[in-house]
């Protein structure tokens, strides 16, 4: 599908908006407290999307002190999960630019945590294919072009179109009607103009549709392909696709629901094919 946020350097890293159509929230940051135990606290703040900054790798990373007594200890996995989400949002928004190298220690300073959970989060993005390891420097955002996007669209269509056509024949209209709020939420998210906010809402709608198949393996594979299709292309910037493009893309969700309810298989096939062909 078509997917579609940079300012002065500062200590905040933007996060994706929650699905449900709310506008893009302000950037998130993890305040620099005396210890990683407080790194999971999120607060809103000013600043632009370019607050994810680059830097050289450093090898001296002193261990953070223990959490002050009386404060709950946030597990590393929780911190890492928050950073993974924030980095994914920054990637979709264009704040992590294709071809650029980002240092885990410097990103850790911006998050107010040690480099370890940032490096672990980046390793997760490497597994997903979003970044690649650059020895002694950090992680480079993968460069990809229109051909890869077209290949992803083709694979998504091969997987999702037959499933949707089968569901169109078997799922009752009232079940499709239950997904109407999710489709409308993507329109509201698109209206925010934030690619990261819309991307999350977009995946939520498709996940709900495919979940009706009862095949969780299919849902997970489709989710991974969908996420990869949302990464920016080489040469694309945060303003490459505007609010109008996102809103037009989102309205295709409501049109698809109408076709599924009417069991109009030709329209379902055409809509999904067009949807994937224009992804990016």
mmCIF file with all atom_site columns, N, CA and C in Angstrom, residues 28-60:
data_model
loop_
_atom_site.group_PDB
_atom_site.id
_atom_site.type_symbol
_atom_site.label_atom_id
_atom_site.label_alt_id
_atom_site.label_comp_id
_atom_site.label_asym_id
_atom_site.label_entity_id
_atom_site.label_seq_id
_atom_site.pdbx_PDB_ins_code
_atom_site.Cartn_x
_atom_site.Cartn_y
_atom_site.Cartn_z
_atom_site.occupancy
_atom_site.B_iso_or_equiv
_atom_site.pdbx_formal_charge
_atom_site.auth_seq_id
_atom_site.auth_comp_id
_atom_site.auth_asym_id
_atom_site.auth_atom_id
_atom_site.pdbx_PDB_model_num
ATOM 1  N N  . UNK A 1 28 ? 8.778  11.401 21.587 1.00 0.00 ? 28 UNK A N  1
ATOM 2  C CA . UNK A 1 28 ? 8.976  10.811 22.897 1.00 0.00 ? 28 UNK A CA 1
ATOM 3  C C  . UNK A 1 28 ? 10.447 10.854 23.238 1.00 0.00 ? 28 UNK A C  1
ATOM 4  N N  . UNK A 1 29 ? 10.736 10.885 24.505 1.00 0.00 ? 29 UNK A N  1
ATOM 5  C CA . UNK A 1 29 ? 12.110 10.731 24.936 1.00 0.00 ? 29 UNK A CA 1
ATOM 6  C C  . UNK A 1 29 ? 12.123 10.007 26.256 1.00 0.00 ? 29 UNK A C  1
ATOM 7  N N  . UNK A 1 30 ? 13.199 9.346  26.485 1.00 0.00 ? 30 UNK A N  1
ATOM 8  C CA . UNK A 1 30 ? 13.396 8.694  27.765 1.00 0.00 ? 30 UNK A CA 1
ATOM 9  C C  . UNK A 1 30 ? 14.356 9.567  28.550 1.00 0.00 ? 30 UNK A C  1
ATOM 10 N N  . UNK A 1 31 ? 13.907 10.210 29.630 1.00 0.00 ? 31 UNK A N  1
ATOM 11 C CA . UNK A 1 31 ? 14.745 11.180 30.339 1.00 0.00 ? 31 UNK A CA 1
ATOM 12 C C  . UNK A 1 31 ? 15.993 10.540 30.898 1.00 0.00 ? 31 UNK A C  1
ATOM 13 N N  . UNK A 1 32 ? 17.028 11.334 30.945 1.00 0.00 ? 32 UNK A N  1
ATOM 14 C CA . UNK A 1 32 ? 18.296 10.832 31.467 1.00 0.00 ? 32 UNK A CA 1
ATOM 15 C C  . UNK A 1 32 ? 18.258 10.858 32.979 1.00 0.00 ? 32 UNK A C  1
ATOM 16 N N  . UNK A 1 33 ? 17.929 9.722  33.569 1.00 0.00 ? 33 UNK A N  1
ATOM 17 C CA . UNK A 1 33 ? 17.889 9.546  35.010 1.00 0.00 ? 33 UNK A CA 1
ATOM 18 C C  . UNK A 1 33 ? 19.129 8.778  35.424 1.00 0.00 ? 33 UNK A C  1
ATOM 19 N N  . UNK A 1 34 ? 19.404 8.724  36.668 1.00 0.00 ? 34 UNK A N  1
ATOM 20 C CA . UNK A 1 34 ? 20.607 7.980  37.105 1.00 0.00 ? 34 UNK A CA 1
ATOM 21 C C  . UNK A 1 34 ? 20.375 6.498  37.069 1.00 0.00 ? 34 UNK A C  1
ATOM 22 N N  . UNK A 1 35 ? 20.291 5.927  35.872 1.00 0.00 ? 35 UNK A N  1
ATOM 23 C CA . UNK A 1 35 ? 20.163 4.481  35.775 1.00 0.00 ? 35 UNK A CA 1
ATOM 24 C C  . UNK A 1 35 ? 19.163 4.107  34.718 1.00 0.00 ? 35 UNK A C  1
ATOM 25 N N  . UNK A 1 36 ? 19.378 2.929  34.109 1.00 0.00 ? 36 UNK A N  1
ATOM 26 C CA . UNK A 1 36 ? 18.476 2.463  33.062 1.00 0.00 ? 36 UNK A CA 1
ATOM 27 C C  . UNK A 1 36 ? 17.131 2.097  33.605 1.00 0.00 ? 36 UNK A C  1
ATOM 28 N N  . UNK A 1 37 ? 17.005 1.969  34.947 1.00 0.00 ? 37 UNK A N  1
ATOM 29 C CA . UNK A 1 37 ? 15.725 1.561  35.512 1.00 0.00 ? 37 UNK A CA 1
ATOM 30 C C  . UNK A 1 37 ? 14.638 2.557  35.219 1.00 0.00 ? 37 UNK A C  1
ATOM 31 N N  . UNK A 1 38 ? 14.972 3.826  35.007 1.00 0.00 ? 38 UNK A N  1
ATOM 32 C CA . UNK A 1 38 ? 13.975 4.848  34.747 1.00 0.00 ? 38 UNK A CA 1
ATOM 33 C C  . UNK A 1 38 ? 13.852 5.142  33.265 1.00 0.00 ? 38 UNK A C  1
ATOM 34 N N  . UNK A 1 39 ? 14.576 4.395  32.435 1.00 0.00 ? 39 UNK A N  1
ATOM 35 C CA . UNK A 1 39 ? 14.605 4.723  31.013 1.00 0.00 ? 39 UNK A CA 1
ATOM 36 C C  . UNK A 1 39 ? 13.295 4.473  30.328 1.00 0.00 ? 39 UNK A C  1
ATOM 37 N N  . UNK A 1 40 ? 12.418 3.688  30.928 1.00 0.00 ? 40 UNK A N  1
ATOM 38 C CA . UNK A 1 40 ? 11.167 3.374  30.275 1.00 0.00 ? 40 UNK A CA 1
ATOM 39 C C  . UNK A 1 40 ? 10.121 4.435  30.424 1.00 0.00 ? 40 UNK A C  1
ATOM 40 N N  . UNK A 1 41 ? 10.368 5.485  31.223 1.00 0.00 ? 41 UNK A N  1
ATOM 41 C CA . UNK A 1 41 ? 9.367  6.525  31.403 1.00 0.00 ? 41 UNK A CA 1
ATOM 42 C C  . UNK A 1 41 ? 9.348  7.397  30.153 1.00 0.00 ? 41 UNK A C  1
ATOM 43 N N  . UNK A 1 42 ? 8.156  7.607  29.585 1.00 0.00 ? 42 UNK A N  1
ATOM 44 C CA . UNK A 1 42 ? 8.023  8.358  28.354 1.00 0.00 ? 42 UNK A CA 1
ATOM 45 C C  . UNK A 1 42 ? 7.344  9.662  28.659 1.00 0.00 ? 42 UNK A C  1
ATOM 46 N N  . UNK A 1 43 ? 7.865  10.733 28.144 1.00 0.00 ? 43 UNK A N  1
ATOM 47 C CA . UNK A 1 43 ? 7.192  12.002 28.314 1.00 0.00 ? 43 UNK A CA 1
ATOM 48 C C  . UNK A 1 43 ? 7.230  12.751 27.000 1.00 0.00 ? 43 UNK A C  1
ATOM 49 N N  . UNK A 1 44 ? 6.235  13.603 26.774 1.00 0.00 ? 44 UNK A N  1
ATOM 50 C CA . UNK A 1 44 ? 6.171  14.359 25.546 1.00 0.00 ? 44 UNK A CA 1
ATOM 51 C C  . UNK A 1 44 ? 7.088  15.555 25.649 1.00 0.00 ? 44 UNK A C  1
ATOM 52 N N  . UNK A 1 45 ? 7.520  16.043 24.519 1.00 0.00 ? 45 UNK A N  1
ATOM 53 C CA . UNK A 1 45 ? 8.368  17.209 24.511 1.00 0.00 ? 45 UNK A CA 1
ATOM 54 C C  . UNK A 1 45 ? 8.428  17.800 23.135 1.00 0.00 ? 45 UNK A C  1
ATOM 55 N N  . UNK A 1 46 ? 9.063  18.941 23.027 1.00 0.00 ? 46 UNK A N  1
ATOM 56 C CA . UNK A 1 46 ? 9.188  19.590 21.745 1.00 0.00 ? 46 UNK A CA 1
ATOM 57 C C  . UNK A 1 46 ? 10.308 18.977 20.953 1.00 0.00 ? 46 UNK A C  1
ATOM 58 N N  . UNK A 1 47 ? 10.610 19.593 19.834 1.00 0.00 ? 47 UNK A N  1
ATOM 59 C CA . UNK A 1 47 ? 11.717 19.105 19.042 1.00 0.00 ? 47 UNK A CA 1
ATOM 60 C C  . UNK A 1 47 ? 11.241 18.538 17.747 1.00 0.00 ? 47 UNK A C  1
ATOM 61 N N  . UNK A 1 48 ? 12.138 18.350 16.824 1.00 0.00 ? 48 UNK A N  1
ATOM 62 C CA . UNK A 1 48 ? 11.786 17.894 15.503 1.00 0.00 ? 48 UNK A CA 1
ATOM 63 C C  . UNK A 1 48 ? 12.149 16.461 15.285 1.00 0.00 ? 48 UNK A C  1
ATOM 64 N N  . UNK A 1 49 ? 11.787 16.003 14.049 1.00 0.00 ? 49 UNK A N  1
ATOM 65 C CA . UNK A 1 49 ? 11.987 14.602 13.747 1.00 0.00 ? 49 UNK A CA 1
ATOM 66 C C  . UNK A 1 49 ? 13.435 14.258 13.539 1.00 0.00 ? 49 UNK A C  1
ATOM 67 N N  . UNK A 1 50 ? 14.276 15.240 13.320 1.00 0.00 ? 50 UNK A N  1
ATOM 68 C CA . UNK A 1 50 ? 15.683 14.935 13.085 1.00 0.00 ? 50 UNK A CA 1
ATOM 69 C C  . UNK A 1 50 ? 16.452 14.752 14.365 1.00 0.00 ? 50 UNK A C  1
ATOM 70 N N  . UNK A 1 51 ? 15.737 14.562 15.479 1.00 0.00 ? 51 UNK A N  1
ATOM 71 C CA . UNK A 1 51 ? 16.401 14.379 16.754 1.00 0.00 ? 51 UNK A CA 1
ATOM 72 C C  . UNK A 1 51 ? 17.138 13.053 16.840 1.00 0.00 ? 51 UNK A C  1
ATOM 73 N N  . UNK A 1 52 ? 16.896 12.143 15.875 1.00 0.00 ? 52 UNK A N  1
ATOM 74 C CA . UNK A 1 52 ? 17.737 10.960 15.777 1.00 0.00 ? 52 UNK A CA 1
ATOM 75 C C  . UNK A 1 52 ? 18.989 11.409 15.060 1.00 0.00 ? 52 UNK A C  1
ATOM 76 N N  . UNK A 1 53 ? 20.119 11.343 15.709 1.00 0.00 ? 53 UNK A N  1
ATOM 77 C CA . UNK A 1 53 ? 21.330 11.904 15.138 1.00 0.00 ? 53 UNK A CA 1
ATOM 78 C C  . UNK A 1 53 ? 22.363 10.838 14.937 1.00 0.00 ? 53 UNK A C  1
ATOM 79 N N  . UNK A 1 54 ? 23.356 11.168 14.119 1.00 0.00 ? 54 UNK A N  1
ATOM 80 C CA . UNK A 1 54 ? 24.438 10.232 13.838 1.00 0.00 ? 54 UNK A CA 1
ATOM 81 C C  . UNK A 1 54 ? 25.627 10.524 14.728 1.00 0.00 ? 54 UNK A C  1
ATOM 82 N N  . UNK A 1 55 ? 26.508 9.544  14.881 1.00 0.00 ? 55 UNK A N  1
ATOM 83 C CA . UNK A 1 55 ? 27.734 9.759  15.653 1.00 0.00 ? 55 UNK A CA 1
ATOM 84 C C  . UNK A 1 55 ? 28.641 8.569  15.516 1.00 0.00 ? 55 UNK A C  1
ATOM 85 N N  . UNK A 1 56 ? 29.863 8.739  15.884 1.00 0.00 ? 56 UNK A N  1
ATOM 86 C CA . UNK A 1 56 ? 30.814 7.648  15.784 1.00 0.00 ? 56 UNK A CA 1
ATOM 87 C C  . UNK A 1 56 ? 30.679 6.703  16.962 1.00 0.00 ? 56 UNK A C  1
ATOM 88 N N  . UNK A 1 57 ? 31.003 5.472  16.729 1.00 0.00 ? 57 UNK A N  1
ATOM 89 C CA . UNK A 1 57 ? 30.921 4.441  17.765 1.00 0.00 ? 57 UNK A CA 1
ATOM 90 C C  . UNK A 1 57 ? 32.016 4.668  18.806 1.00 0.00 ? 57 UNK A C  1
ATOM 91 N N  . UNK A 1 58 ? 31.654 4.492  20.047 1.00 0.00 ? 58 UNK A N  1
ATOM 92 C CA . UNK A 1 58 ? 32.641 4.564  21.119 1.00 0.00 ? 58 UNK A CA 1
ATOM 93 C C  . UNK A 1 58 ? 32.647 3.250  21.859 1.00 0.00 ? 58 UNK A C  1
ATOM 94 N N  . UNK A 1 59 ? 33.788 2.892  22.386 1.00 0.00 ? 59 UNK A N  1
ATOM 95 C CA . UNK A 1 59 ? 33.914 1.602  23.051 1.00 0.00 ? 59 UNK A CA 1
ATOM 96 C C  . UNK A 1 59 ? 33.779 1.705  24.556 1.00 0.00 ? 59 UNK A C  1
ATOM 97 N N  . UNK A 1 60 ? 33.862 2.925  25.111 1.00 0.00 ? 60 UNK A N  1
ATOM 98 C CA . UNK A 1 60 ? 33.750 3.079  26.562 1.00 0.00 ? 60 UNK A CA 1
ATOM 99 C C  . UNK A 1 60 ? 32.318 3.379  26.915 1.00 0.00 ? 60 UNK A C  1
#
